[in-house]
mmCIF file of the N, C-alpha and C atoms, coordinates in Angstrom:
data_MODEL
# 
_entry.id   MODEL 
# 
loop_
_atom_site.group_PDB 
_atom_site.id 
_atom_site.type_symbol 
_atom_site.label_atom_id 
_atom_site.label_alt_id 
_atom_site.label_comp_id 
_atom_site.label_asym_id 
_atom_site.label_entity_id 
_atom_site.label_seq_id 
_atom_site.pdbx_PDB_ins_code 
_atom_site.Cartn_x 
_atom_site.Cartn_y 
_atom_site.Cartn_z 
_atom_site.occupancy 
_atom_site.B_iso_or_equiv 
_atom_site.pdbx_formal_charge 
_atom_site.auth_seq_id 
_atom_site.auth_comp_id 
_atom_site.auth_asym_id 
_atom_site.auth_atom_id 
_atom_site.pdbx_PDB_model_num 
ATOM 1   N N  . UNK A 1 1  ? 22.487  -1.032 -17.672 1.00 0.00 ? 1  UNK A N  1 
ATOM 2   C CA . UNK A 1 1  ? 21.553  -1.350 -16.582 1.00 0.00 ? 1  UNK A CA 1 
ATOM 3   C C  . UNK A 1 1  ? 20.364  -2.118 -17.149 1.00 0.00 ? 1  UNK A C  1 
ATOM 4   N N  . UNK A 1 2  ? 19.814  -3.430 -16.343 1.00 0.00 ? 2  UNK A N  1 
ATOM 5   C CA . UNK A 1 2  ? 19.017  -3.930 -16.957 1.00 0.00 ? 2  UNK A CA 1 
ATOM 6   C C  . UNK A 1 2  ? 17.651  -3.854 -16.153 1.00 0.00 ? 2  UNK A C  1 
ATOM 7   N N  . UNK A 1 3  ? 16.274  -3.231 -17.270 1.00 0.00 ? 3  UNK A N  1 
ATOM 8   C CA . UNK A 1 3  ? 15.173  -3.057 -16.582 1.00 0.00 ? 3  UNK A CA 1 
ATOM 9   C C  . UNK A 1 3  ? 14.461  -4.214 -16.553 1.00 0.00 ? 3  UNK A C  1 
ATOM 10  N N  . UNK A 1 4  ? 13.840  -4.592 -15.290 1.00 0.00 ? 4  UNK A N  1 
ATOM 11  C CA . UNK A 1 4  ? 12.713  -5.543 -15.102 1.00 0.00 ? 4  UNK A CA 1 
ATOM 12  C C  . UNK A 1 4  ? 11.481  -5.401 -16.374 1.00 0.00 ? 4  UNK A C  1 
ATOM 13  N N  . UNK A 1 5  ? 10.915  -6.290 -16.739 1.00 0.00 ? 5  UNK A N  1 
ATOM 14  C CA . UNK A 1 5  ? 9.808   -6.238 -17.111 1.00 0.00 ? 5  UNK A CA 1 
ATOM 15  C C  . UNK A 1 5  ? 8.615   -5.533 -16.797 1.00 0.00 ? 5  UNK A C  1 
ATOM 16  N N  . UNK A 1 6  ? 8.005   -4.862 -17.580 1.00 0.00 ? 6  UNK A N  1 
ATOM 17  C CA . UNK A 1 6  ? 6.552   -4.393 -16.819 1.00 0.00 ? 6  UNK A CA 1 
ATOM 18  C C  . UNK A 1 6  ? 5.989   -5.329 -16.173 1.00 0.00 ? 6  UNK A C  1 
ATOM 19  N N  . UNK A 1 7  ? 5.734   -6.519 -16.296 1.00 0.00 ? 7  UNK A N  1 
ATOM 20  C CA . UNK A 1 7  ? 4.947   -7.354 -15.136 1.00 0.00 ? 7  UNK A CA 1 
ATOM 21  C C  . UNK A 1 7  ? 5.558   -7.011 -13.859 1.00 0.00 ? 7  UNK A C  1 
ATOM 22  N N  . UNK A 1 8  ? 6.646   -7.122 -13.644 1.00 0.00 ? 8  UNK A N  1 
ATOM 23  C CA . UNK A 1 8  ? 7.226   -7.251 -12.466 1.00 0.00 ? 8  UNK A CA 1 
ATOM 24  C C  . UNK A 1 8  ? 7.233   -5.503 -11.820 1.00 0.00 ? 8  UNK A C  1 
ATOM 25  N N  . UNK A 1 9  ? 7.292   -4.793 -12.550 1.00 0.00 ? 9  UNK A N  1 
ATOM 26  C CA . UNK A 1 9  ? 7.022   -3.562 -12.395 1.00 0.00 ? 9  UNK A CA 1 
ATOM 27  C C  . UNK A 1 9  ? 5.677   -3.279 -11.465 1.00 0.00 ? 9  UNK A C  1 
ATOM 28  N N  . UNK A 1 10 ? 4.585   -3.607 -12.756 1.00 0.00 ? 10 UNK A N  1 
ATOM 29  C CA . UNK A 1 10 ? 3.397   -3.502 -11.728 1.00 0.00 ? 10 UNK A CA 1 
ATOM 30  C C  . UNK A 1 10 ? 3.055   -4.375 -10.864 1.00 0.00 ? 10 UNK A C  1 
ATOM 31  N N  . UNK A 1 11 ? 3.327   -5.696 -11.177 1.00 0.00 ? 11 UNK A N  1 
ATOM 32  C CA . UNK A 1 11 ? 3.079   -6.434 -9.498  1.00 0.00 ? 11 UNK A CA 1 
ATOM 33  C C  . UNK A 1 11 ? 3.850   -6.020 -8.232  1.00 0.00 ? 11 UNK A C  1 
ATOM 34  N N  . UNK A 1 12 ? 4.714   -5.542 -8.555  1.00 0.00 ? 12 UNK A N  1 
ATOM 35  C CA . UNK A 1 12 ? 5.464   -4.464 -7.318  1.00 0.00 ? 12 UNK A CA 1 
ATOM 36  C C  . UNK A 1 12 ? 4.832   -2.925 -7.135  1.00 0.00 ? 12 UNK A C  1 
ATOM 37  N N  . UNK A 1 13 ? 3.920   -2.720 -7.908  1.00 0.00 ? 13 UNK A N  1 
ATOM 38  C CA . UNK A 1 13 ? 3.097   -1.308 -7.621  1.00 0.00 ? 13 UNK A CA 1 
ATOM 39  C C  . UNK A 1 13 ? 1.852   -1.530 -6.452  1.00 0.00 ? 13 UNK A C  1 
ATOM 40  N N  . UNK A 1 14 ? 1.290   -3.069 -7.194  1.00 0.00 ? 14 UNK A N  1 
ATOM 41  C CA . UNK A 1 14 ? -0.111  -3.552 -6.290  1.00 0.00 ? 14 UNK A CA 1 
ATOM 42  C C  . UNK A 1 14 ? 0.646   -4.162 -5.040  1.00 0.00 ? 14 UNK A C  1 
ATOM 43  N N  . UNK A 1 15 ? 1.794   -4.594 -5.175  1.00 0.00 ? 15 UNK A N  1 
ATOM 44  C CA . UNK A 1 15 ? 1.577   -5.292 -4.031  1.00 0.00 ? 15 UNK A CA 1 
ATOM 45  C C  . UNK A 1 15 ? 2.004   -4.313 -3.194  1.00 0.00 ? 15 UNK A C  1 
ATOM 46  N N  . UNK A 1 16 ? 3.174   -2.912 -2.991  1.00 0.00 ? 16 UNK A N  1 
ATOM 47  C CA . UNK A 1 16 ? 3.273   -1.849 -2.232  1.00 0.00 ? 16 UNK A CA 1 
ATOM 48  C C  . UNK A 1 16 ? 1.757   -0.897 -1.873  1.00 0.00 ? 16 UNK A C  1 
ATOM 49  N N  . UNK A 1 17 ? 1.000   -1.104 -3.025  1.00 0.00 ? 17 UNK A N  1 
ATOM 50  C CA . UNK A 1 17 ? -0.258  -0.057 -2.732  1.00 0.00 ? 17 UNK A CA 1 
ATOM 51  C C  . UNK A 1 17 ? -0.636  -1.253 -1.833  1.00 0.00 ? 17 UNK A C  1 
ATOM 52  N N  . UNK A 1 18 ? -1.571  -2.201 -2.225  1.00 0.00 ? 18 UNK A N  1 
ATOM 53  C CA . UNK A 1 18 ? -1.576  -3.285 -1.016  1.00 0.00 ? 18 UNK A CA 1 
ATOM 54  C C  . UNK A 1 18 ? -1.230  -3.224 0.608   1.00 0.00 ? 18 UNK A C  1 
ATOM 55  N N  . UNK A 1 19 ? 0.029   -3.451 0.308   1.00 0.00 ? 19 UNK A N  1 
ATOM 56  C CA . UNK A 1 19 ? 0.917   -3.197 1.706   1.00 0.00 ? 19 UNK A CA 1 
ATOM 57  C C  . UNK A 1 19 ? 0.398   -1.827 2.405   1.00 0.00 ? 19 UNK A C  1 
ATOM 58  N N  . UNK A 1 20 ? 0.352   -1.006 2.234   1.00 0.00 ? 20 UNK A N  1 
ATOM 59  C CA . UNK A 1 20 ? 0.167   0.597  2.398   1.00 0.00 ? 20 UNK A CA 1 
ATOM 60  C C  . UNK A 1 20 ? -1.233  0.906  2.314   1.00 0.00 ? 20 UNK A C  1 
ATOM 61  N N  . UNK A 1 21 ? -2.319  -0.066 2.104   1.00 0.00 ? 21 UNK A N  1 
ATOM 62  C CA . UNK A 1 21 ? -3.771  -0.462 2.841   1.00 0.00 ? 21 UNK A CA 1 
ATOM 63  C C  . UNK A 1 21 ? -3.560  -1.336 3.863   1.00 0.00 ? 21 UNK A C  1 
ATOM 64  N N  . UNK A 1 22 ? -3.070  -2.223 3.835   1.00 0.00 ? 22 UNK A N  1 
ATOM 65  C CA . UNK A 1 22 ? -3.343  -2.913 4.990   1.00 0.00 ? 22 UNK A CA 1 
ATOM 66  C C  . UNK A 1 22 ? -2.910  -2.453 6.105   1.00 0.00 ? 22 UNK A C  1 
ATOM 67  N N  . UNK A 1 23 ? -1.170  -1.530 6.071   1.00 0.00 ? 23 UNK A N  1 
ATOM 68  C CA . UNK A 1 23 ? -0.835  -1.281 7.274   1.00 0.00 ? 23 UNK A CA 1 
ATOM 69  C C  . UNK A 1 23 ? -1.673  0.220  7.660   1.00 0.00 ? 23 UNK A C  1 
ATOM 70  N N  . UNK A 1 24 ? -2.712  0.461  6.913   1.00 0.00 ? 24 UNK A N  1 
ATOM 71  C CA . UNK A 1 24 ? -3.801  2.109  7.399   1.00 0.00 ? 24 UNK A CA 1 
ATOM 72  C C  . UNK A 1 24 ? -4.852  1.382  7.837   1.00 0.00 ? 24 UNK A C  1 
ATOM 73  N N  . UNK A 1 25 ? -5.473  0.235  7.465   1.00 0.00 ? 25 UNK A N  1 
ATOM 74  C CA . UNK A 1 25 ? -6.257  -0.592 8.310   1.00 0.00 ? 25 UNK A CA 1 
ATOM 75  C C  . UNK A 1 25 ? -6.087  -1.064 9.688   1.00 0.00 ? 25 UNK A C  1 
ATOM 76  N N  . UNK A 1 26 ? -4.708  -1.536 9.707   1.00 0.00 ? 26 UNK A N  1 
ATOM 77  C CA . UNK A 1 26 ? -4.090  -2.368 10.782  1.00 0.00 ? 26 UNK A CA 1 
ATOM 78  C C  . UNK A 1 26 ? -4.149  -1.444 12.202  1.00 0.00 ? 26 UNK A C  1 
ATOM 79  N N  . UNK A 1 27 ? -3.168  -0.171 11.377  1.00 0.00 ? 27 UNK A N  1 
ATOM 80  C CA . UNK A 1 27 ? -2.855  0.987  12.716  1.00 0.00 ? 27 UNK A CA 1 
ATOM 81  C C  . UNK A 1 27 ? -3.817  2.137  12.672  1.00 0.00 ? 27 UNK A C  1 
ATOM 82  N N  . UNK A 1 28 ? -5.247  1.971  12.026  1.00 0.00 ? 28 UNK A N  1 
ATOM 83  C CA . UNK A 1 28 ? -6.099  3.205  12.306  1.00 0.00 ? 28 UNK A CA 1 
ATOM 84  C C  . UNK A 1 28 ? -7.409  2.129  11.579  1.00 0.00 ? 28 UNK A C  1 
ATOM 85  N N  . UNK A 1 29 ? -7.740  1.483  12.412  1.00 0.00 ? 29 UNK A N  1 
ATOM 86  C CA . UNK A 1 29 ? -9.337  0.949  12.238  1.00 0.00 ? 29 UNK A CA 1 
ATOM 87  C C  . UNK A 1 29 ? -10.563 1.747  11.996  1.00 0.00 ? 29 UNK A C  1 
ATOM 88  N N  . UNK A 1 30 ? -10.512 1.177  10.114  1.00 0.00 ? 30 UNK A N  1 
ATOM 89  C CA . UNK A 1 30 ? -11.792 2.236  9.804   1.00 0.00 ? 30 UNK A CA 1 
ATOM 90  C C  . UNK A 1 30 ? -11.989 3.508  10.190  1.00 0.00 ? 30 UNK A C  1 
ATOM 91  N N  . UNK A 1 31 ? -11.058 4.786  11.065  1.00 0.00 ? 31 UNK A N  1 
ATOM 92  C CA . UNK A 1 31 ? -11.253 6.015  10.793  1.00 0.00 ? 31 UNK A CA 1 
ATOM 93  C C  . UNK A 1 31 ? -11.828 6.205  12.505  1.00 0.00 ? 31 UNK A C  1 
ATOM 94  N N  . UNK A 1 32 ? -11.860 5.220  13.092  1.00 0.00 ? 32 UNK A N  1 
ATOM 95  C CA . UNK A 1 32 ? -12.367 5.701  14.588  1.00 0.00 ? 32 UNK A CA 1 
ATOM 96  C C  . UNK A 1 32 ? -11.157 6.340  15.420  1.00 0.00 ? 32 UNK A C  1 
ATOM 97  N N  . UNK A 1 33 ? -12.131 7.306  16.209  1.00 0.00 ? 33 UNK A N  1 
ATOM 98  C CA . UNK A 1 33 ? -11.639 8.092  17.078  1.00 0.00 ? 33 UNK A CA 1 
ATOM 99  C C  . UNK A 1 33 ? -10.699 9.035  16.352  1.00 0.00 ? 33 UNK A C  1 
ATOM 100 N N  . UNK A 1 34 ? -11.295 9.873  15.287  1.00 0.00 ? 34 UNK A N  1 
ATOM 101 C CA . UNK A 1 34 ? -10.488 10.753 14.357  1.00 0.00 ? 34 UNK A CA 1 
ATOM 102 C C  . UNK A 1 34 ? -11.464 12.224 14.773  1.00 0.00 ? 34 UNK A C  1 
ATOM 103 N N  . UNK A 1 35 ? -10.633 13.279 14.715  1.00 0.00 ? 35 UNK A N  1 
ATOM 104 C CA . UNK A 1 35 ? -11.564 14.180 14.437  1.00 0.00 ? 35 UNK A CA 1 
ATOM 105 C C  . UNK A 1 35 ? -11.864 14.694 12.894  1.00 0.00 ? 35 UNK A C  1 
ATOM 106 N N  . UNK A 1 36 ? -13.124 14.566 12.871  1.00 0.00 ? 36 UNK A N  1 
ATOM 107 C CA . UNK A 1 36 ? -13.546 15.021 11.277  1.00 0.00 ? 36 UNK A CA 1 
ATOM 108 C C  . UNK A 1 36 ? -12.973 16.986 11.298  1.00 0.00 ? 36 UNK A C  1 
ATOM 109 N N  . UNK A 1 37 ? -11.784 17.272 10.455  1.00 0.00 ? 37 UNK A N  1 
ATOM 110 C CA . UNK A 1 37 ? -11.597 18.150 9.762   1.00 0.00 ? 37 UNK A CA 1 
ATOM 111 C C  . UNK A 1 37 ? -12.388 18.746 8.976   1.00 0.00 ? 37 UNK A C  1 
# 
């Protein structure tokens, strides 16, 4: 089995963490209309 490079490794870490901010931005704007726990 052949492993990718660490580059490609972590540019696939930032760009999923990335992804997975933008879509908590997208579908919950800044935290409104939440109840504080």
């Amino acid at each position: 089995m052949i492993y990718p490079p660490p580059q490609v490794v972590f540019a696939l870490l930032i760009l999923s963490t990335a992804a997975v901010l933008i879509w908590d931005i997208k579908y919950n704007p800044f935290g409104e209309d939440q109840d504080g726990i």
